Amino acid sequence: MGLKRRDFLKIGAVAAAAVALGPKVLKAMEFADGGVTASHVTGAPRVEAVPYTCLQCNVEDGGLAFIENGRVVKLEGNPKHPGNRGKLCAKGNAGTNQLYDPDRVLYPMRRAGRRGEGKWKRITWEEAYQELAARINEVLDRAKAGKGSPNEIALHIGRNRWFGFDNRFMNALGSDTRLNHTSICESSKKIGMQATWGPDIETPDFTNTKYMLIFGGNVYEAGYFHNPYVQRVVEGRVDNHAKLVYFDPRMSNTAGKADEWFPVFPGTDGAVALAMCNVIVSSKLHNEAFINRWTNYPADKLAKYLEQFTPEWAEKVSSVPAKDIKRIAIEFALAAPRCTTYTYRGPAKHFNGAYSERCTMLLNIVTGSIEEKGGYCLPRGVSFKHPQPEPPAPKEKSELAHPREYPLAEHKVSHHVAQMIKEGRQKISVYIRHYYNGCYSNPDAETWREVYLDEKLIPFHVSMDTFMSEATALSDLILPETTYLERFDIENMPSSIETPWVGIRQPVVKPLGECKSYRDIVLELVTKHLDPTGGRGVKKYFDYGTTEDYIKYMAESVPGVKEAGGWAYLKKNGVWSPKPVDAEPEYGLYKKNGFGTKDKKINIYAEEWARHGFNPLPHYEPIPAHEKMKEDDLVLITFKWNVHVQSRTANQKWLAEIIHYNPVWINAKVAEKKGIKTGDLVRITSRIGYMVTKAFVTEGIHPRVVAVSNSFGHTEYGRLASLKLKEKPEWATSDDPEYLHVFWKDKGAHPNFIIPVSTDPIGGSQGWYDTVVTVGKAEPGDRYQDYKVDMEAARKAYEETLRYTYSGPDFRGRAPGAKKDGKKKSA
Amino acid sequence: MERDDQHYVGEKEGAGRKVRWGMVVDLRRCIGCHACSVACKAENDVPVGVYRAWVKYVDKGTYPNVTRHFLPRLCNHCKSPSCVRVCPTKATYKRGDGAVVVDNDKCIGCRSCMTACPYDARFLNAVTKTADKCTFCVHRIEKGLLPACVQSCLGRARIFGDLNDPGSEISLYVGRNPVKQLKPSTGNDPSVFYIGLEEYVEAMRGGVTSIAGTEGALEQKGVI
Amino acid sequence: MNGMVSYNVPHFFGEGLVPWGMLIVVHFFLSGMAAGSFIASAAASYLDDERYKKIAAAGAYLALLSIIVDVPILILDLDRPFRFITLLYRGSVTAPLTWGVWFLIGLGLFSLLNIALQRGVEAVKGSKALILVIGSVCAVGVSAYTAVALNVATNARPLWSDGAVIPVFMVASATTGIAAVSLAVSLSGGRKGLSSLNAANAVLLLFQLALVAFMLITASTSSPLSREAAGVILSGGLSLVFWIGLVTIGLVIPVIVSWSNVLAKGAEPKAGTTALISAMVLVGVLALRYIIVYGGQIIPLT
């Protein structure tokens, strides 16, 4: 080709000058935007680049790891990735901090002292496997003899990227006790969405929209899918002049940069959304044809139902002015179909979370912006097949995995597990934990600590962990796991509206020390130690070859992957997508096969909810704890700093140096009344205990709300996170000379100990933002980071939340006309 | 990918035309995410505690009418750099392509340049014991790659290129949008331009970054 | 309420961690002392070799002594001290530090010659005028360097960028020199010529007082940044050093005492009082250098 790239670009640029500058042009600067890099020391190009998929959070962005002399020297975004399109966020950029953390656990270890004492003995993998296999086989043998159940073996996974491999393992053992973390994540949002249109997630077409109405989805800092979405939000706002209206009690970065920010009272997003729907429908701005054709509830009936939700009522509930509700509703509807909502944990993490999600979804349904250009679209994903044979589901249901009080909570209620074990609901003999910091990440974290410490309740606690987390410190056997840069995985997050994709994770460097990936650990455990002969009937499900073979099988099961070059293509490129990165999105996906519900329609009326006595229509349910609030009470909410996740990044120096502490945000007027100034020690008291932390006085928070980030306050997780820089752990094999430059002296105070359990009776999700507290100046003798929990009160809070379940005495979800369930006592 | 590498080798002048590297930061597109801060750390092995690229935050207004503003910062690579003027050993110099860089072998660590920079863009590298700052990633641009911060910018808020080339992306961007420099009164004439700087400056009114302000209060009380 | 910050990357230096710290303050102070002492010596030598013999000699020795202490401090302050030598051959002419180092070396050499002169060494007697004039030029250069290093260094730092810093530091160098010489003379038991030194400092200290006031008034009424810096000095973190160290100890008391001496028109002032007042002036100038060096850096720039 005679033309050089540069010349070509010049012509392109001149042509572009005549028309408006679009985002596509911006990507064509005169330089290569990713894919290659050079050494800052020698200037030489870095030639070895291994693609991978990020896992600093769960967005699954594509990356390239540049390697020099067997060491990862730089991480960059993978330009071929349709989600993040070559960009990594701050966390992604800091991934090497995770890989080369000097306090990683690199060898199998067995507890040497009392549980939690911090004494460890290094053992071989052989010893570790044998011990674990013996423990598991003991249960299986006992179960076979009728003196126990395979369910005594529990697998508790936090950030679960096992993609069905957990089912294979546990089903092969015959245990149903697979526990997860989704109930402390966003599960009620999923439940609300699944009941409405099938999939558990939406894909707003931010690039092409004219109006973004975001409820508690801090897309500028976090959430599904922060990096891919915020790129498109900025394109939509700056290049397409879209308006962003944001609802959040705290001024996040999204709020601070929004066109309009409304500090809504926690848990009342649903009321605002319903009032807006009412305004839209009563102003005849709704899409009647769409509602009547594609939903299971007629427009006229819906209009009648919505009449009760007046903006004035919503103002009283939510503290959002009625005139703004009316105005925003009209603006939103006038932008239809190029208008979309987006939500994340804000509306969902409440007692009424599943309801709220359905209310905000309704805004898109009434305006008919579903699957329209610039509208509210379905996720674009692909699915995988697994190597055969696959074990059948266990016969016996696990009470811990499927608590009977929550029939609709299909993403489980795992934050109840500690209390349930404590009350003896199910016996646990072997507790295997992966990527899950139970006594740190859960509400009522102190109860988790208590249970983890109790050898009667958890006789054998195995950790597959990369770091000495708070939970790992309370285990009996540690199996050192790899970071995301050292193992095989497969991913398919619907983070791009333009095209679905298949991404892989592969070891970009050899695993450090004796670390093994969880997939290899399970494979070796089963085939070499647990069932080497196949006599137990477990081994046959692990006859797929190596872990790489397994992932390869899954990847190549996606139509189109084999044709593109299969596994070799994926290893080279990291990601495959049926359409190119900058493809024009397709819309109207439902028109062919309908929605993912039983009747293929959007279910404004959720039949199954009605069967359990819940209100089947989008409904606002007041939060019991908030109804009883006294004048001086405040609501405690938590949040993520933009350069951190909840519990797995405080050990990363490049992130910790940006922000490493978490003072409590308090409204300036309220603080003034209480005589609190920024930096003052304050005591936050909830129904289950108190904590002492520092105050940050700001104008950026609702006067009835205080906020504490949950990213900090580690007591373990290595020297940096716990800020014990001089206390080198005995298992640490290296030092980071950079720790000499650590200038900060504050590691923050963790709020989860004083947050009681408060569970959505439908979605089974923890109401993180329901906590009622009082805040005052610290009392004499209070020291920073002090906390105290009344275990009895914590227990009572758990028992109280059960009273609101569909079978409990205080059940209150029932709508007029909803069908009665036999098991339910009263409404 | 075919690229005319020779053209971009920093100190040379391509096709009889002198290049002047510059950057536009479009504050409308900045989301305050710090991808730039960390990408720069990783790219240039910048020690903990100091930054070549960073993002400042400031909030403005009274509840509930509050807004937040970000200001991504880096060395301005001034046309008339005061740091170069005061460097006693010519360790800090301006390259032919406009990038201001530090020669680690010549720097004596007198920190004159740090006091002279009107933008606090410089720091003392505790590892090399020399003055340090953003280099515009000259090692990358010489290879035809974008600076690491630009490459990583989620909002595509940073536009980098040759200010002397009227057809370059950055020139088109500057031509189409009102741009402002930081502290133009210093006469340093930065090569880094901002779009939407007024809002940030407005929010700064009241002396936000003063030690008497919030940040200082936090610092003094040990909050940060 | 503008200016709330949820968090900010700690990229600025802040209190206690500024590019130029205590060693530079001492360096400036000693440089000023060297320059002032030499000029005091030269003036004394020029005006009345006999009457001011002790003053001229004290000044000569003090100048050399200051430089001998001063230069290592400057080198010590470098983060790459072993590269100091490159300053001598690679020196950039636009950099104040280059000029400062050359002037310091020149002043050191001419102080040595001045000592020889004061000791009556025959070989240099004939070049008295040359030694005193060139030495004084170096002294003025050193003195100016301390100010210009700040003033030329930046066009954006509060206090430094205001022109007032140049006369403030020049006068400060002179008062340092005179006070140091007074102290040396009075401690050695001599009183001859002290009244002249007292009179000179009485005038200079008034100047200094006026200039400091002028500098701070200018700062308080100019840019927000300067206003902030002035605030830090008058009522903030530097106020204690300012009001007690500089104003009370270094200016007001010495001014009152020295002027009462001048107005008394008596004989030479008492050695004890002179020693005390001179020491106070030195403390005051040290405080002044500290306040200006730190005050210019304590406010982050952007």
PDB file of C-alpha atoms in Angstrom, chain B residues 34 49 51 54-62 66 68 73 82 85-90 104-112 114-120 122 124 128-130 183 186 188 202-203 205 207-211 214-215, chain C residues 1-15 18-21 24 77-81 83-84 86-87 90-98 149 152-157 160 225 228 232 237 297-302:
ATOM      1  CA  HIS B  34      -7.304   8.311  38.178  1.00  0.00           C
ATOM      2  CA  GLY B  49       4.092   9.144  47.367  1.00  0.00           C
ATOM      3  CA  TYR B  51       3.020  11.701  40.974  1.00  0.00           C
ATOM      4  CA  TRP B  54      -2.599  13.319  39.064  1.00  0.00           C
ATOM      5  CA  VAL B  55      -6.181  14.542  39.330  1.00  0.00           C
ATOM      6  CA  LYS B  56      -7.395  17.260  41.646  1.00  0.00           C
ATOM      7  CA  TYR B  57     -10.940  17.334  42.968  1.00  0.00           C
ATOM      8  CA  VAL B  58     -12.981  20.245  44.191  1.00  0.00           C
ATOM      9  CA  ASP B  59     -16.643  20.575  45.139  1.00  0.00           C
ATOM     10  CA  LYS B  60     -18.643  23.716  44.732  1.00  0.00           C
ATOM     11  CA  GLY B  61     -21.943  24.993  46.074  1.00  0.00           C
ATOM     12  CA  THR B  62     -24.346  24.461  48.926  1.00  0.00           C
ATOM     13  CA  VAL B  66     -23.395  20.986  44.670  1.00  0.00           C
ATOM     14  CA  ARG B  68     -17.782  18.400  41.598  1.00  0.00           C
ATOM     15  CA  ARG B  73      -2.607  17.580  35.985  1.00  0.00           C
ATOM     16  CA  SER B  82      10.884  28.661  34.298  1.00  0.00           C
ATOM     17  CA  ARG B  85      15.801  28.852  33.361  1.00  0.00           C
ATOM     18  CA  VAL B  86      16.782  28.121  36.945  1.00  0.00           C
ATOM     19  CA  CYS B  87      18.456  24.761  36.465  1.00  0.00           C
ATOM     20  CA  PRO B  88      22.119  25.416  37.255  1.00  0.00           C
ATOM     21  CA  THR B  89      23.484  22.383  35.422  1.00  0.00           C
ATOM     22  CA  LYS B  90      21.287  22.322  32.319  1.00  0.00           C
ATOM     23  CA  ASN B 104      19.147  12.232  35.405  1.00  0.00           C
ATOM     24  CA  ASP B 105      22.891  12.131  34.935  1.00  0.00           C
ATOM     25  CA  LYS B 106      23.248  15.889  35.168  1.00  0.00           C
ATOM     26  CA  CYS B 107      20.773  16.753  37.887  1.00  0.00           C
ATOM     27  CA  ILE B 108      22.436  17.674  41.192  1.00  0.00           C
ATOM     28  CA  GLY B 109      19.224  17.671  43.189  1.00  0.00           C
ATOM     29  CA  CYS B 110      19.211  21.358  44.126  1.00  0.00           C
ATOM     30  CA  ARG B 111      15.437  21.470  43.686  1.00  0.00           C
ATOM     31  CA  SER B 112      15.557  24.943  42.171  1.00  0.00           C
ATOM     32  CA  MET B 114      10.752  22.515  41.976  1.00  0.00           C
ATOM     33  CA  THR B 115      10.530  25.958  43.503  1.00  0.00           C
ATOM     34  CA  ALA B 116      10.434  27.553  40.079  1.00  0.00           C
ATOM     35  CA  CYS B 117       7.590  25.565  38.565  1.00  0.00           C
ATOM     36  CA  PRO B 118       4.419  27.616  38.895  1.00  0.00           C
ATOM     37  CA  TYR B 119       2.389  24.429  38.679  1.00  0.00           C
ATOM     38  CA  ASP B 120       3.995  22.191  41.316  1.00  0.00           C
ATOM     39  CA  ARG B 122       7.918  18.479  39.853  1.00  0.00           C
ATOM     40  CA  LEU B 124      12.213  14.762  43.946  1.00  0.00           C
ATOM     41  CA  THR B 128      17.077   8.424  41.681  1.00  0.00           C
ATOM     42  CA  LYS B 129      17.592  11.415  43.997  1.00  0.00           C
ATOM     43  CA  THR B 130      16.966  13.717  41.085  1.00  0.00           C
ATOM     44  CA  LYS B 183      -2.026  30.510  35.038  1.00  0.00           C
ATOM     45  CA  THR B 186       3.091  33.529  34.440  1.00  0.00           C
ATOM     46  CA  ASN B 188       5.245  30.288  30.775  1.00  0.00           C
ATOM     47  CA  GLU B 202     -14.707  29.114  39.847  1.00  0.00           C
ATOM     48  CA  ALA B 203     -15.028  26.202  42.261  1.00  0.00           C
ATOM     49  CA  ARG B 205     -12.590  30.346  44.692  1.00  0.00           C
ATOM     50  CA  GLY B 207      -8.964  28.994  48.531  1.00  0.00           C
ATOM     51  CA  VAL B 208      -9.766  25.372  48.431  1.00  0.00           C
ATOM     52  CA  THR B 209      -6.335  23.913  48.394  1.00  0.00           C
ATOM     53  CA  SER B 210      -4.987  26.205  51.064  1.00  0.00           C
ATOM     54  CA  ILE B 211      -3.748  24.644  54.234  1.00  0.00           C
ATOM     55  CA  THR B 214     -10.485  21.497  53.838  1.00  0.00           C
ATOM     56  CA  GLU B 215      -7.540  19.587  52.560  1.00  0.00           C
TER      57      GLU B 215
ATOM     58  CA  MET C   1     -19.488  26.488  50.684  1.00  0.00           C
ATOM     59  CA  ASN C   2     -16.942  26.006  47.934  1.00  0.00           C
ATOM     60  CA  GLY C   3     -13.787  24.045  48.236  1.00  0.00           C
ATOM     61  CA  MET C   4     -14.833  20.808  49.880  1.00  0.00           C
ATOM     62  CA  VAL C   5     -12.633  17.973  48.796  1.00  0.00           C
ATOM     63  CA  SER C   6     -13.639  14.362  49.296  1.00  0.00           C
ATOM     64  CA  TYR C   7     -10.069  13.357  48.704  1.00  0.00           C
ATOM     65  CA  ASN C   8      -7.124  14.649  46.819  1.00  0.00           C
ATOM     66  CA  VAL C   9      -3.939  13.047  45.724  1.00  0.00           C
ATOM     67  CA  PRO C  10      -1.283  14.435  48.058  1.00  0.00           C
ATOM     68  CA  HIS C  11       0.896  15.762  45.261  1.00  0.00           C
ATOM     69  CA  PHE C  12       1.934  19.034  46.877  1.00  0.00           C
ATOM     70  CA  PHE C  13       4.685  19.379  49.388  1.00  0.00           C
ATOM     71  CA  GLY C  14       2.931  21.086  52.256  1.00  0.00           C
ATOM     72  CA  GLU C  15       4.186  22.148  55.621  1.00  0.00           C
ATOM     73  CA  VAL C  18       8.985  21.828  50.977  1.00  0.00           C
ATOM     74  CA  PRO C  19      11.542  21.734  48.167  1.00  0.00           C
ATOM     75  CA  TRP C  20      13.691  24.223  50.005  1.00  0.00           C
ATOM     76  CA  GLY C  21      13.853  23.607  53.716  1.00  0.00           C
ATOM     77  CA  ILE C  24      18.461  26.554  52.470  1.00  0.00           C
ATOM     78  CA  ASP C  77      21.403  20.281  50.811  1.00  0.00           C
ATOM     79  CA  LEU C  78      21.834  18.822  47.326  1.00  0.00           C
ATOM     80  CA  ASP C  79      20.298  15.424  46.844  1.00  0.00           C
ATOM     81  CA  ARG C  80      23.279  14.569  44.656  1.00  0.00           C
ATOM     82  CA  PRO C  81      26.005  16.328  46.667  1.00  0.00           C
ATOM     83  CA  ARG C  83      27.732  16.326  41.635  1.00  0.00           C
ATOM     84  CA  PHE C  84      28.284  19.783  43.153  1.00  0.00           C
ATOM     85  CA  THR C  86      29.557  20.104  37.885  1.00  0.00           C
ATOM     86  CA  LEU C  87      28.112  23.456  38.874  1.00  0.00           C
ATOM     87  CA  ARG C  90      28.473  23.227  33.483  1.00  0.00           C
ATOM     88  CA  GLY C  91      26.872  26.271  35.092  1.00  0.00           C
ATOM     89  CA  SER C  92      23.934  27.713  33.262  1.00  0.00           C
ATOM     90  CA  VAL C  93      24.052  31.510  33.087  1.00  0.00           C
ATOM     91  CA  THR C  94      20.325  31.848  33.510  1.00  0.00           C
ATOM     92  CA  ALA C  95      20.338  30.054  36.851  1.00  0.00           C
ATOM     93  CA  PRO C  96      20.681  32.146  40.025  1.00  0.00           C
ATOM     94  CA  LEU C  97      22.382  29.250  41.780  1.00  0.00           C
ATOM     95  CA  THR C  98      25.262  29.322  39.281  1.00  0.00           C
ATOM     96  CA  ALA C 149      17.120  32.902  43.642  1.00  0.00           C
ATOM     97  CA  VAL C 152      13.681  34.891  39.491  1.00  0.00           C
ATOM     98  CA  ALA C 153      13.022  31.300  40.356  1.00  0.00           C
ATOM     99  CA  THR C 154       9.376  31.607  39.821  1.00  0.00           C
ATOM    100  CA  ASN C 155       6.809  33.984  38.567  1.00  0.00           C
ATOM    101  CA  ALA C 156       4.061  32.330  40.503  1.00  0.00           C
ATOM    102  CA  ARG C 157       5.056  31.793  44.114  1.00  0.00           C
ATOM    103  CA  TRP C 160       8.858  35.391  46.168  1.00  0.00           C
ATOM    104  CA  LEU C 225      -2.383  33.080  46.566  1.00  0.00           C
ATOM    105  CA  GLU C 228      -3.180  33.259  51.572  1.00  0.00           C
ATOM    106  CA  VAL C 232      -0.240  32.030  56.966  1.00  0.00           C
ATOM    107  CA  GLY C 237       1.259  28.377  60.817  1.00  0.00           C
ATOM    108  CA  GLN C 297       6.249  27.191  49.301  1.00  0.00           C
ATOM    109  CA  ILE C 298       3.639  26.353  51.882  1.00  0.00           C
ATOM    110  CA  ILE C 299       0.710  27.067  49.580  1.00  0.00           C
ATOM    111  CA  PRO C 300       0.230  24.489  46.833  1.00  0.00           C
ATOM    112  CA  LEU C 301       0.222  26.151  43.453  1.00  0.00           C
ATOM    113  CA  THR C 302      -2.504  24.334  41.553  1.00  0.00           C
TER     114      THR C 302
END
